[in-house]
Short mmCIF file of C-alpha atoms and ligand atoms in Angstrom, two decimals:
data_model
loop_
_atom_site.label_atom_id
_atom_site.label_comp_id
_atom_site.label_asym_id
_atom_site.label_seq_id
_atom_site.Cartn_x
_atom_site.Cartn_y
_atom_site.Cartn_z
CA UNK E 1 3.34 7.34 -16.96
CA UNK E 2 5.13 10.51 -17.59
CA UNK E 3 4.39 12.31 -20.78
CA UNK E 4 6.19 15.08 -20.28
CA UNK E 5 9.81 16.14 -18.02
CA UNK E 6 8.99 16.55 -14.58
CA UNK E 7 10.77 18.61 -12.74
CA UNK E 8 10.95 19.46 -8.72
CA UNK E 9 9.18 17.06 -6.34
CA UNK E 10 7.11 14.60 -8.67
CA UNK E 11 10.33 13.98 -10.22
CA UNK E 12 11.60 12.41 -6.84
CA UNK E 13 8.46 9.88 -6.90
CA UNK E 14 9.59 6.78 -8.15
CA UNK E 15 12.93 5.07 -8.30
CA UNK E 16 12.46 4.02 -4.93
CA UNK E 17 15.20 1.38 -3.65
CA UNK E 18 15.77 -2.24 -3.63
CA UNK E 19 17.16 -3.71 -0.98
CA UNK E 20 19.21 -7.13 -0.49
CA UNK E 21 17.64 -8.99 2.93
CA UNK E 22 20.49 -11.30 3.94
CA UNK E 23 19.09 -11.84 7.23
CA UNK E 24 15.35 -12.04 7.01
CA UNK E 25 15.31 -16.12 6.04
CA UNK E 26 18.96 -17.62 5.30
CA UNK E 27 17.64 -21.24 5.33
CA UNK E 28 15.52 -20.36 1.87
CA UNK E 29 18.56 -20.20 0.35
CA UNK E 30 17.63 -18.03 -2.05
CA UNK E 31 17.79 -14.31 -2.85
CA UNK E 32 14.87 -11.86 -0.80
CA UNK E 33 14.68 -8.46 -1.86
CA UNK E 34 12.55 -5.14 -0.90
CA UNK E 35 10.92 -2.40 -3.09
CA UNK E 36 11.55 0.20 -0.58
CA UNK E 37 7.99 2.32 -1.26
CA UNK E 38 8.87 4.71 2.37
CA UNK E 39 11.59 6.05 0.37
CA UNK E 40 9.02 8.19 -1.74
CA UNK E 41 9.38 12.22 -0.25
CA UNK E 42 5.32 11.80 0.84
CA UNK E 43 6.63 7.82 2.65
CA UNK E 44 4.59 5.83 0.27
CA UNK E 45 3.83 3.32 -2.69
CA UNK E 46 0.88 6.08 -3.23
CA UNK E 47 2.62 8.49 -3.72
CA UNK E 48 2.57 7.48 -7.34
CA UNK E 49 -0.76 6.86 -7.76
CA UNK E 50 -1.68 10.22 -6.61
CA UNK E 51 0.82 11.67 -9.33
CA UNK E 52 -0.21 9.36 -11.94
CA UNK E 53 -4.14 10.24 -11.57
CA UNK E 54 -3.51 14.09 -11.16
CA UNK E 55 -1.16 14.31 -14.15
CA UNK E 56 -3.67 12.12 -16.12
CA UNK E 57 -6.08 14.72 -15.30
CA UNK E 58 -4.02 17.93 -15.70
CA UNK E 59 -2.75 16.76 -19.02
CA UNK E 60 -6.49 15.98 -19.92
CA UNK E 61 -7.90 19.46 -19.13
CA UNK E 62 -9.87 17.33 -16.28
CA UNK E 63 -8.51 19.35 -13.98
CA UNK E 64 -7.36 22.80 -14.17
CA UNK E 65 -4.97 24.04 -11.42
CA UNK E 66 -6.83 27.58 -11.25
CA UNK E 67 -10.22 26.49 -10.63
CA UNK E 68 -10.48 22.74 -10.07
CA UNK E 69 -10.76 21.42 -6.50
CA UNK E 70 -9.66 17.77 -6.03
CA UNK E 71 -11.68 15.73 -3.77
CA UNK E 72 -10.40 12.36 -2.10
CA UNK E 73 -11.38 9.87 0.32
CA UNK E 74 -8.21 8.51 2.04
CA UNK E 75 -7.88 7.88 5.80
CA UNK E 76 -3.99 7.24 4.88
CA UNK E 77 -1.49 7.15 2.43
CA UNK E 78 -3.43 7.81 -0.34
CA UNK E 79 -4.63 10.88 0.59
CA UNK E 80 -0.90 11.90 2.01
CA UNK E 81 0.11 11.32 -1.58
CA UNK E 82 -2.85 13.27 -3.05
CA UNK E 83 -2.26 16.52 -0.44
CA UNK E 84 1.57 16.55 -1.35
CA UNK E 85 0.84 16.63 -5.21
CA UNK E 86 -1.94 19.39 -4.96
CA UNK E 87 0.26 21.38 -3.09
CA UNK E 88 2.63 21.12 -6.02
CA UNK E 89 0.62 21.85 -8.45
CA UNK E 90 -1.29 24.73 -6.29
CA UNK E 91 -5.01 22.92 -6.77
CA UNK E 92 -6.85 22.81 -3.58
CA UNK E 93 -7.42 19.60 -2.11
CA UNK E 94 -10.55 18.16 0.25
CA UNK E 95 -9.86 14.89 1.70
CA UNK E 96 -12.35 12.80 3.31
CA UNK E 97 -10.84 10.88 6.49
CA UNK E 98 -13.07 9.14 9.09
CA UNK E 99 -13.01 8.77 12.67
CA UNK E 100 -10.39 6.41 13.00
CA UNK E 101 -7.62 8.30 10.94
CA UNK E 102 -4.39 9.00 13.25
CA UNK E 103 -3.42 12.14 14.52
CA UNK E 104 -0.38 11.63 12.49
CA UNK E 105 -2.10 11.42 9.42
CA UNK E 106 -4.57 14.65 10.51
CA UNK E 107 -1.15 16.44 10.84
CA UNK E 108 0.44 15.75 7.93
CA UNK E 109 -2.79 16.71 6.01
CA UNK E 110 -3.19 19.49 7.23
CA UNK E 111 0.83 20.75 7.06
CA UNK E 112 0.43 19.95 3.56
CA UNK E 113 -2.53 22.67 3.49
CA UNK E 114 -5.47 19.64 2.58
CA UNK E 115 -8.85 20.64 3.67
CA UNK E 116 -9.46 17.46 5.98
CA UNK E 117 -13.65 16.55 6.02
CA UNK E 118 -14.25 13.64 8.96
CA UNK E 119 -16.56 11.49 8.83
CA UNK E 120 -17.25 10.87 12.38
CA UNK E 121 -20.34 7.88 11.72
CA UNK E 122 -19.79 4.71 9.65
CA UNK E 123 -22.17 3.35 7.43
CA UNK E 124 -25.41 1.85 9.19
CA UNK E 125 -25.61 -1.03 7.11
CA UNK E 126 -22.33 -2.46 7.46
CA UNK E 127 -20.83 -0.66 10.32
CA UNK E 128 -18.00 0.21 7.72
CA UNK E 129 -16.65 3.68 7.85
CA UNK E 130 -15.51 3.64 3.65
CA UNK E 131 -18.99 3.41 2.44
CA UNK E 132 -19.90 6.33 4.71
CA UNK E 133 -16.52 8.30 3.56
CA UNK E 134 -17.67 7.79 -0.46
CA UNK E 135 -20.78 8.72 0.38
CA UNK E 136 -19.28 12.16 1.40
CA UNK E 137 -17.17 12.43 -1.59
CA UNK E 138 -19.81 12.03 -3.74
CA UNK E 139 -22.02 14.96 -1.79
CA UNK E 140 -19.11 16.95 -1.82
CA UNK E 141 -18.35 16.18 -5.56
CA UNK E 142 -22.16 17.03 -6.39
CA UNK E 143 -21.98 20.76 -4.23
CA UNK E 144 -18.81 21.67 -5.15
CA UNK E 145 -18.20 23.73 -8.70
CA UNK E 146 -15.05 21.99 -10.80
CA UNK E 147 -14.55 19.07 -8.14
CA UNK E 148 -12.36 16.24 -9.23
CA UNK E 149 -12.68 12.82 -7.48
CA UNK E 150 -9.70 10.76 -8.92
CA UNK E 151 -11.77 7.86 -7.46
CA UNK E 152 -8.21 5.54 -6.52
CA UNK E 153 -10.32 1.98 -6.52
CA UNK E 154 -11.39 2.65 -10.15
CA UNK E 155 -9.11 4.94 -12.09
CA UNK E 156 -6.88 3.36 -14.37
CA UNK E 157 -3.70 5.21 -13.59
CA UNK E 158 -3.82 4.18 -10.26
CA UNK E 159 -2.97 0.51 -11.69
CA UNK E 160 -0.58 2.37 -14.85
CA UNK E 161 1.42 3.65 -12.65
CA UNK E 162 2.22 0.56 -11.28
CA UNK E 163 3.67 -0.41 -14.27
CA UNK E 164 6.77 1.47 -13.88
CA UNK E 165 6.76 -0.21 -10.35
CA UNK E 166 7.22 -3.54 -11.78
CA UNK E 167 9.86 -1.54 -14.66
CA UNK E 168 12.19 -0.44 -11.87
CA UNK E 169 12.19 -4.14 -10.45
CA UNK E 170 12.57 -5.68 -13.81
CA UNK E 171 15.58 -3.59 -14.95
CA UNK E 172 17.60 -4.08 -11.56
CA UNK E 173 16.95 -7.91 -11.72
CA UNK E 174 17.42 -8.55 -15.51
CA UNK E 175 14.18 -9.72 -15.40
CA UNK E 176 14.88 -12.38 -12.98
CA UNK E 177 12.40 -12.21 -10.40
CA UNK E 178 10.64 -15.68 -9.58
CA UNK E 179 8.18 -14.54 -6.70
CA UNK E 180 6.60 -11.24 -6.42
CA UNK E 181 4.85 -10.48 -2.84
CA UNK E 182 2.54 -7.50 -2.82
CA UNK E 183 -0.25 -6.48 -0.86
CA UNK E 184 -3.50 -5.49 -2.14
CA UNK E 185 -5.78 -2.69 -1.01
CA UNK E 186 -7.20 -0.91 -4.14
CA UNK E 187 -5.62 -4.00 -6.43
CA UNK E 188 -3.44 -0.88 -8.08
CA UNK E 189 0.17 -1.99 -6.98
CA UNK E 190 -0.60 -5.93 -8.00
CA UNK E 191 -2.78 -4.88 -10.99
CA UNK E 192 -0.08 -2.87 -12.40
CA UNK E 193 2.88 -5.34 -11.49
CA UNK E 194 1.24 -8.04 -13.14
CA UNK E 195 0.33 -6.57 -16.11
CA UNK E 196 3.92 -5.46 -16.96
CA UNK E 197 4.63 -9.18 -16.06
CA UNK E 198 2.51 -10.61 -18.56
CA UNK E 199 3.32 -8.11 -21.45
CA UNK E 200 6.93 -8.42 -21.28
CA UNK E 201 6.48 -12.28 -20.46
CA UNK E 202 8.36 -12.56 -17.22
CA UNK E 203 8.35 -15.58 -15.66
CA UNK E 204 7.00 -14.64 -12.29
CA UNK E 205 4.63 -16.18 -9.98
CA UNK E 206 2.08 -13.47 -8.29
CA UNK E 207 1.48 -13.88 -4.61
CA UNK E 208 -1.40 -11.44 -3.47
CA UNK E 209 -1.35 -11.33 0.26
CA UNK E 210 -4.22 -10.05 1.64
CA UNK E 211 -5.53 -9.64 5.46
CA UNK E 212 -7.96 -11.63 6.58
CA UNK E 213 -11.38 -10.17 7.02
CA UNK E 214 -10.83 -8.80 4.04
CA UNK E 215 -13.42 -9.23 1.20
CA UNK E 216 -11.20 -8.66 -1.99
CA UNK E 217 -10.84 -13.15 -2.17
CA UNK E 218 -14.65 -13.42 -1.53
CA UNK E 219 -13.72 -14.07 2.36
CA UNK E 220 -16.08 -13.57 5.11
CA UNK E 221 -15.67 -10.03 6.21
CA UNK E 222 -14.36 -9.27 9.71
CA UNK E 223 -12.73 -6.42 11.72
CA UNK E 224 -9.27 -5.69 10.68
CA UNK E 225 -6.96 -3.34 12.75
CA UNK E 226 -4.05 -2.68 10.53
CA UNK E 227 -4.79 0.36 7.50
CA UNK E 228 -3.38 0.07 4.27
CA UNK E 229 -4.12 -3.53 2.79
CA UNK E 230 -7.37 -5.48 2.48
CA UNK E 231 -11.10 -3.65 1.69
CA UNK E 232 -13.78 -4.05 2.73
CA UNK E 233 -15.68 -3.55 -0.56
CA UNK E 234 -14.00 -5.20 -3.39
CA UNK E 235 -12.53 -2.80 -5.46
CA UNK E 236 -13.06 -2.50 -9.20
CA UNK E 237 -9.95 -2.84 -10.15
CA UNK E 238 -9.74 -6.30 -8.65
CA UNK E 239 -8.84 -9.01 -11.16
CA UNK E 240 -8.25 -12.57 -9.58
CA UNK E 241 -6.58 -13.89 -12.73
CA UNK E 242 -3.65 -11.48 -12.21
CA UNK E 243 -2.63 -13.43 -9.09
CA UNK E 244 -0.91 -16.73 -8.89
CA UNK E 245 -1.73 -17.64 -5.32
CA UNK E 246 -3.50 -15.63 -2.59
CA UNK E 247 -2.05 -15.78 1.33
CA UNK E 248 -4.38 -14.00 4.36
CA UNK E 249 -2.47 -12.49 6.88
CA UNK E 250 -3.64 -12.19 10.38
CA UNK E 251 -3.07 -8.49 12.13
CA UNK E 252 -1.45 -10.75 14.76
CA UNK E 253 1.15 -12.44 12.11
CA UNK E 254 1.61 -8.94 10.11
CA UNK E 255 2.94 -7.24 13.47
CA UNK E 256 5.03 -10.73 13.69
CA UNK E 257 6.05 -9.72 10.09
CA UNK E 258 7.08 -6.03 11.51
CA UNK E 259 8.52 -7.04 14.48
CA UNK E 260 11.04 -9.96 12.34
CA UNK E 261 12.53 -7.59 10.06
CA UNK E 262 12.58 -5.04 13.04
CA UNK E 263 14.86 -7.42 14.52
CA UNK E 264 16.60 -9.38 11.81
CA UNK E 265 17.07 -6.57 9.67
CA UNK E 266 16.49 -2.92 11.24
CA UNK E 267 13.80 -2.32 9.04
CA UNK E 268 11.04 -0.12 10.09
CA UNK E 269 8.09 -1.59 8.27
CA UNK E 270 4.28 -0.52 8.14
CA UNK E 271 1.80 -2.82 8.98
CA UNK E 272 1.07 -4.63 5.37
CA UNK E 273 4.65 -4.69 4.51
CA UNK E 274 4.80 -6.81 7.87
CA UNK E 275 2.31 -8.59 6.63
CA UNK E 276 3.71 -9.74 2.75
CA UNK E 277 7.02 -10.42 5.07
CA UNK E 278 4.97 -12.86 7.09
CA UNK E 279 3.57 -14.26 3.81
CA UNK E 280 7.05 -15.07 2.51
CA UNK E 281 8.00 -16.87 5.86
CA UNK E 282 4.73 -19.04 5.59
CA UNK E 283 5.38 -19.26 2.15
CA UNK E 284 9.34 -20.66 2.49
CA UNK E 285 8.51 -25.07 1.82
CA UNK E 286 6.85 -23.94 -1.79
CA UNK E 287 10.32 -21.53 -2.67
CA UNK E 288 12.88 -23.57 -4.46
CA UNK E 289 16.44 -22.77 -3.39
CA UNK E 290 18.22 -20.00 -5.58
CA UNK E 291 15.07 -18.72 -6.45
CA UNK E 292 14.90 -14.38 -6.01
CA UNK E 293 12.02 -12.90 -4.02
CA UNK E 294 10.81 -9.78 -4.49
CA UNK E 295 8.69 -8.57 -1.64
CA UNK E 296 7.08 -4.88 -2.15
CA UNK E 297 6.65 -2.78 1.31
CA UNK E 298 3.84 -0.16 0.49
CA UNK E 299 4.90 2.21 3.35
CA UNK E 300 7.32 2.72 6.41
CA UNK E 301 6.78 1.84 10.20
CA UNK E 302 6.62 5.31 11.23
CA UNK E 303 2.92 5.88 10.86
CA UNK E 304 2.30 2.82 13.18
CA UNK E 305 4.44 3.83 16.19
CA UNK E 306 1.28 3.95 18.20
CA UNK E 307 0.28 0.29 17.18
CA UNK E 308 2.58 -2.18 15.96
CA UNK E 309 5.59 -0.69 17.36
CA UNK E 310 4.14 0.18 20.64
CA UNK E 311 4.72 -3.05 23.07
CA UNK E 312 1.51 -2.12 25.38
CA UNK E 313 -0.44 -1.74 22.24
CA UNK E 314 1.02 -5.02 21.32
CA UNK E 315 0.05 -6.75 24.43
CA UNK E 316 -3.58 -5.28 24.95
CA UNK E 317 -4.53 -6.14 22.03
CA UNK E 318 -3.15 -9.86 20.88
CA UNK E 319 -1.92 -10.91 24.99
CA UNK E 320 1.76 -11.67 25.45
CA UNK E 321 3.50 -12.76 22.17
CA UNK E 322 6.39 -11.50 22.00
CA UNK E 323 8.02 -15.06 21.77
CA UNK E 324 6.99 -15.13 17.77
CA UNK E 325 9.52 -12.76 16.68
CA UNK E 326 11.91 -13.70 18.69
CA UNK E 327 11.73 -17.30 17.92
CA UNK E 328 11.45 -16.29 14.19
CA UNK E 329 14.63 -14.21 14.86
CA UNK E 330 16.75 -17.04 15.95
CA UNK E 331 15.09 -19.41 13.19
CA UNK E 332 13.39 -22.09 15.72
CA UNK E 333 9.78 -21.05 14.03
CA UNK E 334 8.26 -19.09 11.56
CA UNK E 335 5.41 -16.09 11.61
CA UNK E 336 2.27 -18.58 12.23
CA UNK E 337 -0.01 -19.04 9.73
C1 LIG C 560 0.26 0.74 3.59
C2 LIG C 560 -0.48 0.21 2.40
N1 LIG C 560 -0.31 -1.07 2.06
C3 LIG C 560 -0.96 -1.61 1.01
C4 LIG C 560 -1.83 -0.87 0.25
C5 LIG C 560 -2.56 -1.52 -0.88
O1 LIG C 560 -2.10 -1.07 -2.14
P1 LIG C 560 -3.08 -0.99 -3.37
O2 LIG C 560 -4.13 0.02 -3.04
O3 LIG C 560 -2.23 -0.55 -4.51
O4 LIG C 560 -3.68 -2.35 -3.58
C6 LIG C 560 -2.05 0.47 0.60
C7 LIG C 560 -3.02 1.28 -0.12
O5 LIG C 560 -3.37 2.36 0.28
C8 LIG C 560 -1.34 1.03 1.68
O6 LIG C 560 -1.51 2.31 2.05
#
């Protein structure tokens, strides 16, 4: 990705840990690890996206830090990523967030100095609020002199910069990594990761976990609560051929996810790192002992504090199930599904 030395706070993207779970599932017998994506400075796996499509651009002559205004649609990491970066590089930023964007998110947009646009309608058609948001960008784009839309669900180095993703796990593991678990959203993180695997021939088996309602695996759509992975447009830079097997995650079995590694391992987990947790549980008769699992967690639990980690939240919305994680924490039954 990087062409050049980077310096200061893009050079602190990347390089994010891995981390041994001992506790998570003993009975697989085998070896689970995390790719620690919170532990980027802007909390997330997009973090180098957002680098990797600005530097593209600045390095291009795209975009030109004195004049060019950079304009996003991101209700969420993306555009956390994208607003950190900008300020960096001192290029103003617009992001286009909708109705249901946290107050979390709205804050740390706008300490980061992003120009936040909401979208306060969703699309009439589909009752989706993205189409509505790129609908937005593309006005905005259209009125606004020297806009750049970096356009995450089809620019290439959102995918390339995944690459070094799959680098960093490679090198740690000596190239021993038998199942990769990653999410998809955009297809970026798993388009990357797998095309590093298949150029430097690794023999590793692709599981895409996805949420269901989610249209990305030609699913039926349906409402989804949890941000971050699953679309509800497929993306461009979706390739089905790049994934060995596909698992749907419920919301209800990604808070399970959470909630497991809350309690098994102290991990603090967002909502579709619960969710390729909950895919590896499901997952555990088709894991051969001594195999090593590499599970990527796009983001941290701290953005979902009001949601997943929030016990009324829990209950209002899915009725009382707290039993799940605590029978998955003493081993007497898996995440369902
Ligand atoms: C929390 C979270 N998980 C998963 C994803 C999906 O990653 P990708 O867009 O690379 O497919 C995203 C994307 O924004 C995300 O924010």
């Amino acid at each position: 990705m990087a062409r050049r030395a980077l310096e200061g706070l893009p050079r602190i993207i990347g390089g994010t840990p891995l981390i041994d779970l001992k506790r998570l599932a003993p009975d697989l017998r085998s070896r689970v690890l995390v790719k620690a994506e919170r532990s980027n400075p802007g909390g997330s796996v997009k973090d180098r996206t957002a680098l990797a499509m600005l530097l593209d651009a600045i390095d291009s002559g795209e975009v030109d830090p004195e004049h060019s205004v950079v304009v996003e649609s991101s209700s969420g990491n993306l555009g956390v990523g994208l607003a950190q970066v900008c300020r960096y590089f001192g290029l103003r930023f617009v992001c286009v967030v909708d109705a249901k964007t946290t107050t979390r998110n709205l804050q740390l947009l706008r300490a980061y100095r992003a120009e936040v646009e909401v979208v306060e309608q969703p699309d009439a058609e589909s009752g989706e609020f993205l189409p509505a948001r790129l609908r937005r960008v593309s006005e905005l784009v259209a009125a606004t002199p020297a806009a750049y839309w970096p356009n995450q669900y089809a620019n290439p180095n959102n995918p390339r910069a995944h690459r070094r993703t799959m680098r960093e796990i490679d090198r740690a593991l000596d190239g021993r990594v038998d199942f990769l678990f990653v999410s998809v959203g955009t297809f970026g993180t798993l388009r990357g990761c797998a095309e590093y695997i298949r150029e430097h021939a690794l023999n590793t088996r692709v599981i895409g976990v996805d949420a269901v309602g989610s249209v990305i695996f030609d699913q039926p759509r349906a409402p989804r609560l949890l941000p971050g992975h699953g679309a509800s447009i497929r993306p461009p830079l979706t390739d089905h051929a790049l994934v060995d097997e596909v698992v749907h995650v419920s919301d209800l079995d990604a808070v399970v996810g959470c909630r497991t590694l809350l309690q098994r391992e102290a991990i603090l987990a967002g909502g579709s790192s619960g969710a390729v947790t909950a895919a590896l549980l499901g997952h555990r008769d088709r894991i051969p002992e001594g195999s090593t699992c590499v599970l990527i967690h796009p983001d941290g639990g701290d953005r979902y504090l009001d949601t997943v980690y929030d016990d009324d939240w829990v209950f209002d919305t899915f009725g009382e199930v707290s039993h799940l994680w605590k029978e998955a924490a003493t081993g007497s039954a898996a995440p369902t599904g």
